[in-house]
Short mmCIF file of C-alpha atoms in Angstrom, two decimals:
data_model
loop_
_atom_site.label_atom_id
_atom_site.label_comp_id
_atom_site.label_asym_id
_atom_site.label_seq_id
_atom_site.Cartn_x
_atom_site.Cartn_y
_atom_site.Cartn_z
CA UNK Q 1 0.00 0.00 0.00
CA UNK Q 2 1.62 3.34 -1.05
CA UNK Q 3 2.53 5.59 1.35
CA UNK Q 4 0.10 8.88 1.90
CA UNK Q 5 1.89 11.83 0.50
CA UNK Q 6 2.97 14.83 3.05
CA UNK Q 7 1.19 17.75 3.62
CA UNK Q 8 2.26 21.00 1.65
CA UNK Q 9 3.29 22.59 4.94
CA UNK Q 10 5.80 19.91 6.22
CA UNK Q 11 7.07 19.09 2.84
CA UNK Q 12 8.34 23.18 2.12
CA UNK Q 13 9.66 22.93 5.85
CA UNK Q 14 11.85 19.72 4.96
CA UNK Q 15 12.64 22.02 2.15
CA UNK Q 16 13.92 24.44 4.34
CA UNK Q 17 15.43 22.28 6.98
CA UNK Q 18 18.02 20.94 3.95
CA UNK Q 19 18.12 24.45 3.09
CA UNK Q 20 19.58 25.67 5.73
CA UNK Q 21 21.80 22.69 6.40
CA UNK Q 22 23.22 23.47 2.87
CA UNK Q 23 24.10 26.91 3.97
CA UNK Q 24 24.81 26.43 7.58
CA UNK Q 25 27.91 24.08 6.75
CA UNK Q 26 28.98 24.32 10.19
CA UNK Q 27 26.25 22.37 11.95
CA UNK Q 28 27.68 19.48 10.61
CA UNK Q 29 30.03 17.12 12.55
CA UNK Q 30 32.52 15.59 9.94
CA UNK Q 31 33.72 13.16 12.87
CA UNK Q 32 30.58 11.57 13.36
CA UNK Q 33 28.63 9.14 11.21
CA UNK Q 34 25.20 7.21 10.93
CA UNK Q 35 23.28 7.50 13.74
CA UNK Q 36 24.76 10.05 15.70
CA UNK Q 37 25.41 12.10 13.00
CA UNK Q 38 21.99 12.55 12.40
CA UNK Q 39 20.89 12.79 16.04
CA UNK Q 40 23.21 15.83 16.48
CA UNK Q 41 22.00 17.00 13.73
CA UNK Q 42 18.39 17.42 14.95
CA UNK Q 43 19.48 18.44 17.57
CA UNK Q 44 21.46 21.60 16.61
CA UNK Q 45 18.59 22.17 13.99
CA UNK Q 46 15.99 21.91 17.04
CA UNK Q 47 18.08 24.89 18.84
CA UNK Q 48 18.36 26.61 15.58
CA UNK Q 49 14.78 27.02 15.63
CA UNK Q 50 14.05 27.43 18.75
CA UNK Q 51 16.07 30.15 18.88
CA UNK Q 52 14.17 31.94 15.62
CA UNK Q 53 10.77 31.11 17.73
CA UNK Q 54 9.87 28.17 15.64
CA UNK Q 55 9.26 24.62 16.88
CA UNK Q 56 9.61 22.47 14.19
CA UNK Q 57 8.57 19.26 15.24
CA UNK Q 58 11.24 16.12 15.12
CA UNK Q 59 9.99 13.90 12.47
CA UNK Q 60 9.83 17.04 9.83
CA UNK Q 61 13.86 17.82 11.15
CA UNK Q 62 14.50 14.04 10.63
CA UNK Q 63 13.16 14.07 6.99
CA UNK Q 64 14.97 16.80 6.49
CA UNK Q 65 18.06 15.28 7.39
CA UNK Q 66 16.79 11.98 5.22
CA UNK Q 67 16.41 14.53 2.17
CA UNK Q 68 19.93 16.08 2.41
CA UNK Q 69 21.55 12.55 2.66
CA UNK Q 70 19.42 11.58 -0.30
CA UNK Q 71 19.89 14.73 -2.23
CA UNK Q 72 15.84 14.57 -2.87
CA UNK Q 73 15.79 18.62 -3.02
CA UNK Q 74 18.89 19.08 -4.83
CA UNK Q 75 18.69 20.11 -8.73
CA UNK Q 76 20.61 18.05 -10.72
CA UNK Q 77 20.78 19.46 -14.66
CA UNK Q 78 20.33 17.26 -17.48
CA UNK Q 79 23.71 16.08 -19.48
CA UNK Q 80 23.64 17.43 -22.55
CA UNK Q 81 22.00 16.16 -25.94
CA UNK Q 82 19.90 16.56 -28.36
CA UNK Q 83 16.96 15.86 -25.94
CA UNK Q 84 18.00 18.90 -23.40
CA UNK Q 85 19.27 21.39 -26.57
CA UNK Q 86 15.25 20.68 -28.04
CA UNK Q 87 13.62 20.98 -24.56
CA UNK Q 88 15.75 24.29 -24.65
CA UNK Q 89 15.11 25.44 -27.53
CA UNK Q 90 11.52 24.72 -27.08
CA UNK Q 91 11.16 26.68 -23.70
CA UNK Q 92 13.09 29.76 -25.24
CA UNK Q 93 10.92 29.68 -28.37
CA UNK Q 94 9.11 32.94 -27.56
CA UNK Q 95 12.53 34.89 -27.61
CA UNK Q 96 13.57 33.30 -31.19
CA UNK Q 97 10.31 31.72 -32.54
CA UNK Q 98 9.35 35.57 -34.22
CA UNK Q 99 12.48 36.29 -36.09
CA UNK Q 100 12.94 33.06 -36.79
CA UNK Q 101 9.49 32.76 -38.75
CA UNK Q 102 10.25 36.10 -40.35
CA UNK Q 103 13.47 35.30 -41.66
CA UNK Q 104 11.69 31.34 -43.12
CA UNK Q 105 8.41 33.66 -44.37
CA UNK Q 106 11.15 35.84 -46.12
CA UNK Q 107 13.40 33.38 -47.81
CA UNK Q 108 10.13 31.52 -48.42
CA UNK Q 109 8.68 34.72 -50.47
CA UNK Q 110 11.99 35.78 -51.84
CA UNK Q 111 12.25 31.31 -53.23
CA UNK Q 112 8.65 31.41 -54.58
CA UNK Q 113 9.76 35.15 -56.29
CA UNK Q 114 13.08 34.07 -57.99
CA UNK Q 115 12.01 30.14 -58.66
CA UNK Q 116 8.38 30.81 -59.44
CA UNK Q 117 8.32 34.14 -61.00
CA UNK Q 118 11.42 34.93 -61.94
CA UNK Q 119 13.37 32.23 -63.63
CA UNK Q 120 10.66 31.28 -65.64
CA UNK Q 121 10.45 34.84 -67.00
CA UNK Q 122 13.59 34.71 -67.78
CA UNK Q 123 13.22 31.77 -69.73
CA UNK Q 124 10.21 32.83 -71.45
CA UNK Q 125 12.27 35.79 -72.58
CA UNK Q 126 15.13 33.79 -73.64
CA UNK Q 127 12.55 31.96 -75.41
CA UNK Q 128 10.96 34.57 -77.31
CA UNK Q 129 14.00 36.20 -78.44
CA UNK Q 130 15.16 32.91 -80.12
CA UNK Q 131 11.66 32.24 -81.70
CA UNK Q 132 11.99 36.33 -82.87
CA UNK Q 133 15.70 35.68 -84.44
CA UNK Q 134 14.39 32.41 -85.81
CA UNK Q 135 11.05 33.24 -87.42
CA UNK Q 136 9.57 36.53 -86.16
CA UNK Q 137 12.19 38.88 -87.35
CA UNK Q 138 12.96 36.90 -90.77
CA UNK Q 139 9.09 36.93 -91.63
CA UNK Q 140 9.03 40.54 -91.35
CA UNK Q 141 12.02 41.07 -93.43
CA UNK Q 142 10.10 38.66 -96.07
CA UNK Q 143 6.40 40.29 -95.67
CA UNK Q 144 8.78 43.76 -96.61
CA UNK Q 145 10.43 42.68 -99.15
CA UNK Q 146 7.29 41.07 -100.71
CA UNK Q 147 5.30 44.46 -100.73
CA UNK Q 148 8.31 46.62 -102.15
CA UNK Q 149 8.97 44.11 -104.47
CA UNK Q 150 5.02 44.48 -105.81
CA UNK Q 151 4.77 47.97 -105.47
CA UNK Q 152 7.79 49.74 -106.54
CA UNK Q 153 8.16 50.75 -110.19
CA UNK Q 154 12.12 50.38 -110.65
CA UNK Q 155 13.59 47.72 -110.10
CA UNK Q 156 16.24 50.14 -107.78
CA UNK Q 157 14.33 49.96 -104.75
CA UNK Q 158 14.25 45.74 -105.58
CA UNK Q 159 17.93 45.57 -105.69
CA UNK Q 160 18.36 47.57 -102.08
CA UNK Q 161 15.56 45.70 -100.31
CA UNK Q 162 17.27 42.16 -101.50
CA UNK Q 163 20.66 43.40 -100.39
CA UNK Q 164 18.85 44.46 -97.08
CA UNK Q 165 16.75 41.43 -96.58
CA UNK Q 166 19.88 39.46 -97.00
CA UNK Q 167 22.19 40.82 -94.64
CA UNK Q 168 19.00 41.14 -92.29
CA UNK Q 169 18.66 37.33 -92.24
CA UNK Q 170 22.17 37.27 -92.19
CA UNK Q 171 22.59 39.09 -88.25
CA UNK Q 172 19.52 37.23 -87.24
CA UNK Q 173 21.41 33.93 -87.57
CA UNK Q 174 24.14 35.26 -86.04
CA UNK Q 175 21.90 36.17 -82.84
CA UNK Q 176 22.10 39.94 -83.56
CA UNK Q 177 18.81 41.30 -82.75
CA UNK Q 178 19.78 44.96 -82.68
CA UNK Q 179 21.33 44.68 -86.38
CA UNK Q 180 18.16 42.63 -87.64
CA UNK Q 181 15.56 45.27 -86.08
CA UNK Q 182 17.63 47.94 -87.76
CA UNK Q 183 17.14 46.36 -90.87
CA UNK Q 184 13.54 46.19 -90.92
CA UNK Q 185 13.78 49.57 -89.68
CA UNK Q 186 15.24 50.92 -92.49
CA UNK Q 187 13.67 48.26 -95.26
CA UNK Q 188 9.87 49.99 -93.70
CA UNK Q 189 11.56 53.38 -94.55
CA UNK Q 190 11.91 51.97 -98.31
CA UNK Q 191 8.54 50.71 -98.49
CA UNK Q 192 7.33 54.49 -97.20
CA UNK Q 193 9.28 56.29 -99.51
CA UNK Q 194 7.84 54.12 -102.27
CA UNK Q 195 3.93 55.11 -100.79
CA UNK Q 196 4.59 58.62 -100.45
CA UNK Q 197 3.38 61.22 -103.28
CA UNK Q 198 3.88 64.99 -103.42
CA UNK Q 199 4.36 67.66 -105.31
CA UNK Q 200 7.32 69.79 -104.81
CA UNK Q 201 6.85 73.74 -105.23
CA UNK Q 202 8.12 76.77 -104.70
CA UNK Q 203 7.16 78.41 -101.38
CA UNK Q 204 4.67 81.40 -102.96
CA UNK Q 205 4.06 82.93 -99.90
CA UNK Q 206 4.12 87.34 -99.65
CA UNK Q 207 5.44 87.34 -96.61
CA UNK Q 208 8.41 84.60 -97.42
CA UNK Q 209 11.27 84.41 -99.18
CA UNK Q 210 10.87 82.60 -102.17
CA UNK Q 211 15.08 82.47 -102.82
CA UNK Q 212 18.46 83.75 -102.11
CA UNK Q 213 21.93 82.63 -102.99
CA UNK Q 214 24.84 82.02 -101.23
CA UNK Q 215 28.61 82.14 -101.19
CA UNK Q 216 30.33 79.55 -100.56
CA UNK Q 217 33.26 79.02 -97.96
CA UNK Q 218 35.21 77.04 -100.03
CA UNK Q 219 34.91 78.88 -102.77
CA UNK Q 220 34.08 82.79 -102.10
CA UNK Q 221 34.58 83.59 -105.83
CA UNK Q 222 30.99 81.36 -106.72
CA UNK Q 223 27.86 82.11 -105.87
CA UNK Q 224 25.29 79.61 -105.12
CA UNK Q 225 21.60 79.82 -106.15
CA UNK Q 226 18.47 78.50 -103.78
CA UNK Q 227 14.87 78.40 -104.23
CA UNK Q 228 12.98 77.64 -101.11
CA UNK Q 229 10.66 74.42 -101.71
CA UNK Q 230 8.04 72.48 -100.13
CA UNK Q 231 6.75 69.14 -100.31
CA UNK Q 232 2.50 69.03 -100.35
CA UNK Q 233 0.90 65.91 -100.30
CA UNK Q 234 -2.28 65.21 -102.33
CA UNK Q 235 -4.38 66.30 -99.42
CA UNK Q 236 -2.58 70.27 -99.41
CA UNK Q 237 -0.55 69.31 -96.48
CA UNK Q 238 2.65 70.07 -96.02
CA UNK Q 239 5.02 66.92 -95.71
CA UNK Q 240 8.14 66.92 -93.38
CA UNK Q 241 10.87 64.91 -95.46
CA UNK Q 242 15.08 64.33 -94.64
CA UNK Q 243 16.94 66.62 -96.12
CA UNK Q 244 20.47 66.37 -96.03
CA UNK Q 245 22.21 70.22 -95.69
CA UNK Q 246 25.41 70.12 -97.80
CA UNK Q 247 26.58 73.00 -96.13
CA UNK Q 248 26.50 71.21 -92.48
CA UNK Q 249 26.37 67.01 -93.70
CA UNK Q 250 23.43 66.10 -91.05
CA UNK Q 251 20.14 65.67 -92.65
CA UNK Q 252 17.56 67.75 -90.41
CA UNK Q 253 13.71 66.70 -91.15
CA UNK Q 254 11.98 70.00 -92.72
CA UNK Q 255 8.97 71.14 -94.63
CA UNK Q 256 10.75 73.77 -96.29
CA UNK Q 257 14.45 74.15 -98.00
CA UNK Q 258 16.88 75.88 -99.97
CA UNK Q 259 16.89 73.39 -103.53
CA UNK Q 260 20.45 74.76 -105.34
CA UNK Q 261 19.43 75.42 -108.87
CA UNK Q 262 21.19 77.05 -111.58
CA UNK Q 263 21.27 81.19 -112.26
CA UNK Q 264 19.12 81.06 -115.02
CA UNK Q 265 16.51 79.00 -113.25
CA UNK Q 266 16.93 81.38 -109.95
CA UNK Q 267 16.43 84.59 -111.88
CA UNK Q 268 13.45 82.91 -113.98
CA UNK Q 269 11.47 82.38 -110.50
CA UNK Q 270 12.39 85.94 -108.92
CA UNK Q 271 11.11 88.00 -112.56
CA UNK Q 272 8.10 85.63 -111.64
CA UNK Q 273 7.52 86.75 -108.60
CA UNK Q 274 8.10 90.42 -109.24
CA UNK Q 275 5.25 90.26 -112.05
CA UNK Q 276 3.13 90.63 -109.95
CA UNK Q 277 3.68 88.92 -107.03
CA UNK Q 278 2.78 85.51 -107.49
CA UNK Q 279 5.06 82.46 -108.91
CA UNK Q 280 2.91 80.91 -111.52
CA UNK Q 281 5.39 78.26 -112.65
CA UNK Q 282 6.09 77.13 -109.13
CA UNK Q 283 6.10 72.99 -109.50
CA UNK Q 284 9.52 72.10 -109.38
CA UNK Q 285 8.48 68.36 -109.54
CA UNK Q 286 6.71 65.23 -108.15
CA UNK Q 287 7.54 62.30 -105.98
CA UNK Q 288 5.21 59.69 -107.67
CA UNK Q 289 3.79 56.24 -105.85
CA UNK Q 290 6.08 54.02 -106.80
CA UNK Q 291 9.49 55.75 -106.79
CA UNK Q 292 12.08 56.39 -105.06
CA UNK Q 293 13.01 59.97 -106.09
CA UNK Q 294 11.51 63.11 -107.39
CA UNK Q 295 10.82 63.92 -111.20
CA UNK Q 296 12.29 67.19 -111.96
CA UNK Q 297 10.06 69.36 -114.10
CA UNK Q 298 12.66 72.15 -114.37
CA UNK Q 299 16.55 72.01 -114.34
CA UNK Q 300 18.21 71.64 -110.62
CA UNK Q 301 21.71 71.29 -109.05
CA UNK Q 302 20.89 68.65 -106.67
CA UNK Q 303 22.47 70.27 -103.45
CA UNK Q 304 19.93 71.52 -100.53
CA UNK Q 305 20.25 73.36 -97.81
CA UNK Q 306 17.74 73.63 -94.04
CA UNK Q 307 19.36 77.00 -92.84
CA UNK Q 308 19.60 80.04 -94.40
#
């Protein structure tokens, strides 16, 4: 039959009783052992009381005694293992279980971001720019070449889209996309220099110069001749077109210019003009559907200028 346990009271005074013999290393006879030992010891732990006013009855000092011999009060900590470093880790989860789970949410986020998101972007866009070298950018070179080939009306503006479709398909295969989108930059140019139409005049304006003339730096002993022209489109608008300046070399885009013509032609337009104050043989020429260049309707040096 099991023995009944203590109550509270005399189990926290056997508590204290070993206590104070842990700290009171002086009631202790080393000399004596077994019985005796322990019957002094009540004893001086009797007086001990006593003289603190508290009678501590002899079967609570005696189990007191029993407890320091067994070392039933003492606190023994576990050897260390895995077992203790868990239970540890476990207790003190409060202090590290937050940043912990902040710094596992973030690499979680930041793994789902770069392995989820991010790589396969990448791939899709490594993708994409092989199917464009491959087939997207070569089909657009074709689809070009196709409609300038069917709608230009000398076979010039054939020749340069073939050379430029060729070396086109030429950069694509060698993986440069930069070099193949220039191409079909510059082959869509072609194809809208073939659409456009206009008729190229003489500005007839009151209030603007019509020409003026020029001397030259290299050359201070000639004199060069301009008429100012514009481009209108079959609508009556003015079209801005690139005009390369011989004076400068940079082509500026204008809707008005200096066209170099000879003397003759120069002074023909200004004794137009001063008539009676309106050009009436102002078409210089027209840029036909079709072409790549303007007809000419009256004689012209081919030099231009965008400042004057």
């Amino acid at each position: 039959m099991a023995k009944p346990a203590a109550p509270l009271d005399e189990v926290m005074m056997a508590m204290d009783v070993v206590d104070t013999l842990r700290h009171r290393q002086d009631l202790v006879t080393r000399e004596l052992n077994g019985a005796a030992r322990e019957q002094q010891l009540i004893e001086r732990l009797r007086a001990l009381y006593h003289q603190q006013g508290i009678e501590v009855p002899d079967h609570i000092l005696k189990e007191g005694v029993s407890a320091l011999a067994e070392s039933r009060f003492a606190y023994t900590p576990p050897a260390p293992g895995l077992g203790t470093t868990m239970a540890r880790l476990y207790v003190s989860r409060k202090a590290w279980g937050r940043p912990v789970l902040a710094g596992l949410a973030a690499l979680m986020v930041l793994g789902v971001g770069y392995f989820g998101i991010w790589q396969p972007y990448q791939r899709g866009q490594a993708e994409q720019a092989q199917v464009a070298l491959a087939e997207t950018l070569p089909a657009q070179m074709d689809a070009l070449y196709q409609t300038i080939y069917e709608e230009t009306k000398v076979q010039q503006a054939v020749v340069q889209a073939e050379a430029l479709r060729t070396r086109g398909k030429t950069m694509a295969a060698e993986g440069n996309r930069q070099g193949a989108e220039g191409v079909i930059a510059r082959l869509t140019d072609l194809r809208d220099l073939l659409r456009q139409q206009y008729a190229l005049r003489v500005v007839n304006r009151p209030d603007m110069q019509s020409g003026f003339w020029t001397f030259p730096e290299i050359n201070t002993e000639a004199t060069n001749y301009y008429i100012v022209v514009e481009a209108i489109d079959p609508d009556g608008d003015a079209v801005t077109l690139p005009i390369l300046n011989e004076e400068t070399g940079q082509t500026d885009e204008v809707q008005m210019w200096g066209l170099r013509v000879p003397e003759t032609v120069y002074n023909a337009v200004a004794s137009d003009k001063q008539d009676d104050g309106i050009i009436q043989g102002n078409l210089v020429g027209r840029k036909s559907e079709g072409f790549l260049e303007v007809e000419y309707l009256m004689p012209v040096s081919g030099g231009a200028v965008t400042q004057w």
